[in-house]
Coordinates of C-alpha atoms in Angstrom, one line a residue:
X26 CA 0.0 0.0 0.0
X27 CA 1.2 3.5 -0.8
X28 CA 2.3 5.4 2.4
X29 CA 0.4 8.7 2.0
X30 CA 2.3 10.2 5.0
X31 CA 5.7 9.5 3.6
X32 CA 5.6 9.5 -0.2
X33 CA 8.9 9.0 -2.0
X34 CA 10.6 12.1 -3.3
X35 CA 10.6 10.7 -6.8
X36 CA 6.7 10.5 -6.8
X37 CA 4.6 13.3 -8.1
X38 CA 1.7 12.7 -5.8
X39 CA -0.2 15.9 -6.7
X40 CA -0.7 14.8 -10.4
X41 CA -3.0 11.9 -11.3
X42 CA -1.1 8.9 -12.4
X43 CA -2.7 6.4 -14.9
X44 CA -1.3 3.3 -13.2
X45 CA -2.6 4.4 -9.8
X46 CA -6.0 5.4 -11.3
X47 CA -6.3 1.9 -12.8
X48 CA -5.4 0.4 -9.4
X49 CA -8.2 2.5 -7.9
X50 CA -10.7 1.3 -10.5
X51 CA -9.8 -2.3 -9.6
X52 CA -10.2 -1.7 -5.8
X53 CA -6.5 -1.6 -5.0
X54 CA -4.8 0.5 -2.4
X55 CA -1.9 2.0 -4.2
X56 CA -3.1 5.6 -5.0
X57 CA -3.1 9.1 -3.7
X58 CA -5.9 11.7 -3.3
X59 CA -5.2 13.2 -6.8
X60 CA -5.5 9.8 -8.4
X61 CA -8.8 9.0 -6.6
X62 CA -10.3 12.4 -7.5
X63 CA -9.5 12.0 -11.2
X64 CA -10.6 8.4 -11.2
X65 CA -13.9 9.3 -9.6
X66 CA -14.5 11.9 -12.4
X67 CA -14.0 9.2 -15.0
X68 CA -16.3 6.8 -13.0
X69 CA -19.0 9.6 -13.0
X70 CA -18.5 10.3 -16.7
X71 CA -18.8 6.6 -17.6
X72 CA -21.7 6.0 -15.1
X73 CA -19.6 3.5 -13.4
X74 CA -18.9 1.4 -16.5
X75 CA -15.2 2.1 -16.4
X76 CA -14.9 -0.3 -13.4
X77 CA -16.6 -3.1 -15.5
X78 CA -14.2 -2.3 -18.4
X79 CA -11.0 -2.6 -16.4
X80 CA -12.2 -5.8 -14.7
X81 CA -13.0 -7.3 -18.1
X82 CA -9.6 -6.1 -19.3
X83 CA -8.0 -8.0 -16.4
X84 CA -10.0 -11.1 -17.1
X85 CA -9.0 -10.9 -20.8
X86 CA -5.4 -10.7 -19.8
X87 CA -5.7 -13.8 -17.7
X88 CA -7.5 -15.8 -20.4
X89 CA -4.9 -14.8 -23.0
X90 CA -2.0 -15.8 -20.8
X91 CA -3.6 -19.2 -20.0
X92 CA -4.2 -19.7 -23.7
X93 CA -0.6 -19.0 -24.6
X94 CA 0.8 -21.1 -21.8
X95 CA -1.5 -24.1 -22.2
X96 CA -2.5 -24.2 -25.8
X97 CA 0.5 -22.6 -27.5
X98 CA 3.3 -23.7 -25.2
X99 CA 4.7 -20.2 -24.5
X100 CA 7.0 -20.1 -21.5
X101 CA 8.4 -16.6 -21.7
X102 CA 6.1 -13.6 -21.1
X103 CA 7.0 -9.9 -21.5
X104 CA 4.4 -7.7 -19.8
X105 CA 4.8 -4.1 -21.2
X106 CA 3.3 -1.2 -19.2
X107 CA 2.6 -3.8 -16.5
X108 CA 1.0 -1.4 -14.0
X109 CA 0.5 -2.1 -10.4
X110 CA 0.0 -5.6 -9.1
X111 CA -3.4 -6.8 -8.2
X112 CA -5.2 -10.1 -8.1
X113 CA -4.3 -12.6 -10.8
X114 CA -1.1 -11.0 -11.9
X115 CA 0.6 -12.3 -15.1
X116 CA 3.2 -14.4 -13.2
X117 CA 0.5 -16.0 -11.0
X118 CA -1.6 -17.0 -14.0
X119 CA 1.4 -18.1 -16.1
X120 CA 3.0 -20.1 -13.3
X121 CA -0.3 -21.8 -12.4
X122 CA -0.6 -22.9 -16.0
X123 CA 3.1 -23.7 -16.6
X124 CA 5.4 -23.9 -13.5
X125 CA 8.4 -23.5 -15.8
X126 CA 7.2 -20.1 -17.2
X127 CA 9.2 -16.9 -16.8
X128 CA 7.7 -13.4 -16.6
X129 CA 9.4 -10.1 -17.2
X130 CA 7.5 -7.0 -16.2
X131 CA 8.3 -3.7 -17.8
X132 CA 7.2 -0.2 -16.6
X133 CA 8.7 3.2 -16.1
X134 CA 6.4 4.3 -13.3
X135 CA 8.3 4.7 -9.9
X136 CA 5.5 3.1 -7.8
X137 CA 5.2 0.2 -10.2
X138 CA 9.0 -0.2 -10.1
X139 CA 8.9 -0.4 -6.3
X140 CA 6.4 -3.2 -6.5
X141 CA 8.2 -4.9 -9.4
X142 CA 11.4 -5.1 -7.4
X143 CA 9.5 -6.6 -4.5
X144 CA 8.3 -9.3 -6.9
X145 CA 11.8 -9.9 -8.1
X146 CA 13.0 -10.4 -4.6
X147 CA 10.5 -13.1 -3.8
X148 CA 10.2 -15.1 -7.0
X149 CA 13.1 -16.3 -9.1
X150 CA 10.9 -16.8 -12.1
X151 CA 9.8 -13.1 -12.1
X152 CA 12.0 -10.2 -13.3
X153 CA 11.3 -6.4 -13.5
X154 CA 12.7 -3.8 -15.9
X155 CA 12.3 -0.2 -15.2
X156 CA 12.1 0.9 -18.8
X157 CA 9.9 2.7 -21.4
X158 CA 7.9 0.3 -23.6
X159 CA 8.4 2.9 -26.4
X160 CA 12.1 1.8 -26.6
X161 CA 12.0 -1.8 -27.6
X162 CA 15.7 -2.0 -28.4
X163 CA 16.6 -1.0 -24.9
X164 CA 14.2 -3.5 -23.4
X165 CA 15.5 -6.4 -25.5
X166 CA 19.1 -5.6 -24.7
X167 CA 18.3 -5.5 -20.9
X168 CA 16.3 -8.8 -20.7
X169 CA 17.7 -11.3 -18.3
X170 CA 20.1 -13.9 -19.8
X171 CA 17.7 -16.6 -18.7
X172 CA 14.8 -15.1 -20.8
X173 CA 15.1 -17.2 -24.0
X174 CA 14.5 -15.5 -27.3
X175 CA 15.3 -18.6 -29.3
X176 CA 11.8 -19.9 -28.9
X177 CA 8.3 -18.2 -29.1
X178 CA 7.4 -15.8 -26.3
X179 CA 4.3 -13.8 -25.4
X180 CA 4.4 -10.0 -25.5
X181 CA 1.5 -8.4 -23.5
X182 CA 0.5 -4.9 -24.6
X183 CA -2.7 -4.7 -22.6
X184 CA -4.3 -1.3 -22.0
X185 CA -1.0 0.5 -22.7
X186 CA -1.1 1.5 -26.4
X187 CA -4.0 4.0 -25.8
X188 CA -1.4 6.0 -23.9
X189 CA 0.9 6.2 -26.9
X190 CA -0.1 9.2 -29.0
X191 CA -0.3 9.1 -32.8
X192 CA 2.8 11.1 -33.3
X193 CA 4.8 8.3 -31.4
X194 CA 3.4 5.8 -33.9
X195 CA 1.9 2.9 -31.9
X196 CA 1.5 0.9 -35.1
X197 CA 5.2 1.1 -35.8
X198 CA 5.9 0.2 -32.2
X199 CA 4.0 -3.0 -32.4
X200 CA 5.7 -3.8 -35.7
X201 CA 9.1 -3.2 -34.1
X202 CA 8.4 -5.7 -31.3
X203 CA 7.1 -8.2 -33.9
X204 CA 10.4 -7.9 -35.9
X205 CA 12.4 -8.6 -32.8
X206 CA 10.5 -11.7 -31.8
X207 CA 11.1 -15.3 -33.0
X208 CA 8.5 -16.8 -35.3
X209 CA 5.6 -18.3 -33.5
X210 CA 5.6 -15.6 -30.8
X211 CA 2.3 -13.9 -29.9
X212 CA 1.4 -10.3 -29.2
X213 CA -1.6 -9.6 -26.9
X214 CA -3.3 -6.2 -27.4
X215 CA -6.3 -4.5 -25.7
X216 CA -7.2 -0.9 -26.6
X217 CA -9.9 1.5 -25.8
X218 CA -12.2 2.2 -28.8
X219 CA -13.6 5.6 -29.7
X220 CA -16.4 4.7 -32.0
X221 CA -19.1 4.6 -29.3
X222 CA -19.9 7.2 -26.7
X223 CA -17.9 10.0 -28.4
X224 CA -19.0 12.7 -25.9
X225 CA -18.1 10.6 -22.9
X226 CA -14.7 9.7 -24.5
X227 CA -14.0 13.4 -25.0
X228 CA -14.8 14.2 -21.4
X229 CA -12.7 11.3 -20.2
X230 CA -9.8 12.5 -22.3
X231 CA -9.9 15.9 -20.6
X232 CA -9.5 14.2 -17.2
X233 CA -6.5 12.2 -18.4
X234 CA -5.1 15.4 -19.9
X235 CA -4.1 16.4 -16.4
X236 CA -2.5 13.0 -15.7
X237 CA 0.9 11.7 -16.5
X238 CA -0.2 10.2 -19.8
X239 CA -2.9 11.4 -22.2
X240 CA -5.6 8.9 -23.2
X241 CA -5.9 8.2 -26.9
X242 CA -8.9 6.1 -27.6
X243 CA -9.0 5.1 -31.3
X244 CA -11.6 4.0 -33.8
X245 CA -11.8 0.3 -34.6
X246 CA -10.0 0.7 -37.9
X247 CA -7.0 2.1 -36.2
X248 CA -7.0 -0.6 -33.6
X249 CA -7.1 -3.3 -36.3
X250 CA -4.0 -1.7 -37.9
X251 CA -2.1 -2.6 -34.8
X252 CA -2.3 -6.2 -35.9
X253 CA -1.0 -5.6 -39.4
X254 CA 1.5 -8.3 -40.3
X255 CA 0.3 -10.6 -37.5
X256 CA -1.9 -13.7 -37.9
X257 CA -4.9 -12.9 -35.8
X258 CA -6.0 -15.8 -33.6
X259 CA -9.7 -16.7 -33.5
X260 CA -12.1 -15.1 -32.6
X261 CA -10.3 -12.0 -33.9
X262 CA -10.2 -8.5 -32.5
X263 CA -13.4 -8.3 -30.5
X264 CA -14.9 -6.7 -27.4
X265 CA -13.0 -8.2 -24.5
X266 CA -15.8 -10.3 -23.0
X267 CA -16.2 -12.0 -26.4
X268 CA -12.5 -13.2 -26.6
X269 CA -12.6 -16.9 -25.6
X270 CA -14.9 -16.3 -22.6
X271 CA -15.0 -19.0 -19.9
X272 CA -18.1 -21.2 -20.1
X273 CA -19.6 -19.8 -16.9
X274 CA -18.9 -16.1 -17.8
X275 CA -21.9 -13.8 -17.5
X276 CA -22.4 -11.2 -20.3
X277 CA -21.8 -7.6 -19.4
X278 CA -24.7 -5.3 -19.5
X279 CA -25.1 -2.7 -22.3
X280 CA -23.2 0.5 -22.2
X281 CA -19.7 -0.8 -21.1
X282 CA -16.7 1.0 -22.5
X283 CA -15.8 -0.4 -25.9
X284 CA -12.4 -2.0 -25.2
X285 CA -11.3 -4.3 -28.0
X286 CA -8.7 -7.0 -27.7
X287 CA -7.0 -9.8 -29.7
X288 CA -4.0 -11.9 -30.0
X289 CA -1.7 -11.9 -33.0
X290 CA 0.9 -14.6 -34.0
X291 CA 4.2 -13.5 -35.4
X292 CA 4.5 -15.4 -38.8

């Protein structure tokens, strides 16, 4: 839990932080008053549906990791823009499915880095890199020697690319990762769509404009472009609750935020 009485000097606690806002949506404890105030504004704008969206995003992440570990045989997972730990973290899901799996978390947020180092200290199959996902070359050069790149790996870009603005070319970024991966690797992407609820999206963007990263929801066509050059796994790029749902999953009610997700295989 974040110590609100003794925040680290490297933290800007007066400015909303997208990782800590996400943690608040999920019911976590790692956030400050500025994060909670901004998150509550988004909750109000979305009429509470943002909480459903982030929980569905978390469930999608778990299903994708289990699919890659159990059905594809992936043993190395690179979680970009990992965010703060919560229930069902990537390493927990991956190691439950495949005890010989290895997970490397990547994030450049100082609070996330603190928690990442704690994970590294307690689990030899978990590593953390304090790095910017927009610099794939630096990330690949800093991977642990035990993280094998001579066999397919899974790269997780879940709810992070909508914080990469157009001028930083998120499409080229995905392509750069794909070029660096061995054939048969998979890239998991989820992204906030802008086709529905345009006024709510615009209001939400204003809130994130005061945070440490601007939210860039995109139309479906732009999200599909992120998968260019990849072989999209069935059922395609779909609303998250439609991507290989568990048999006992209940459908979400109407009006939830239009987050799309999919998994692409590197040819």
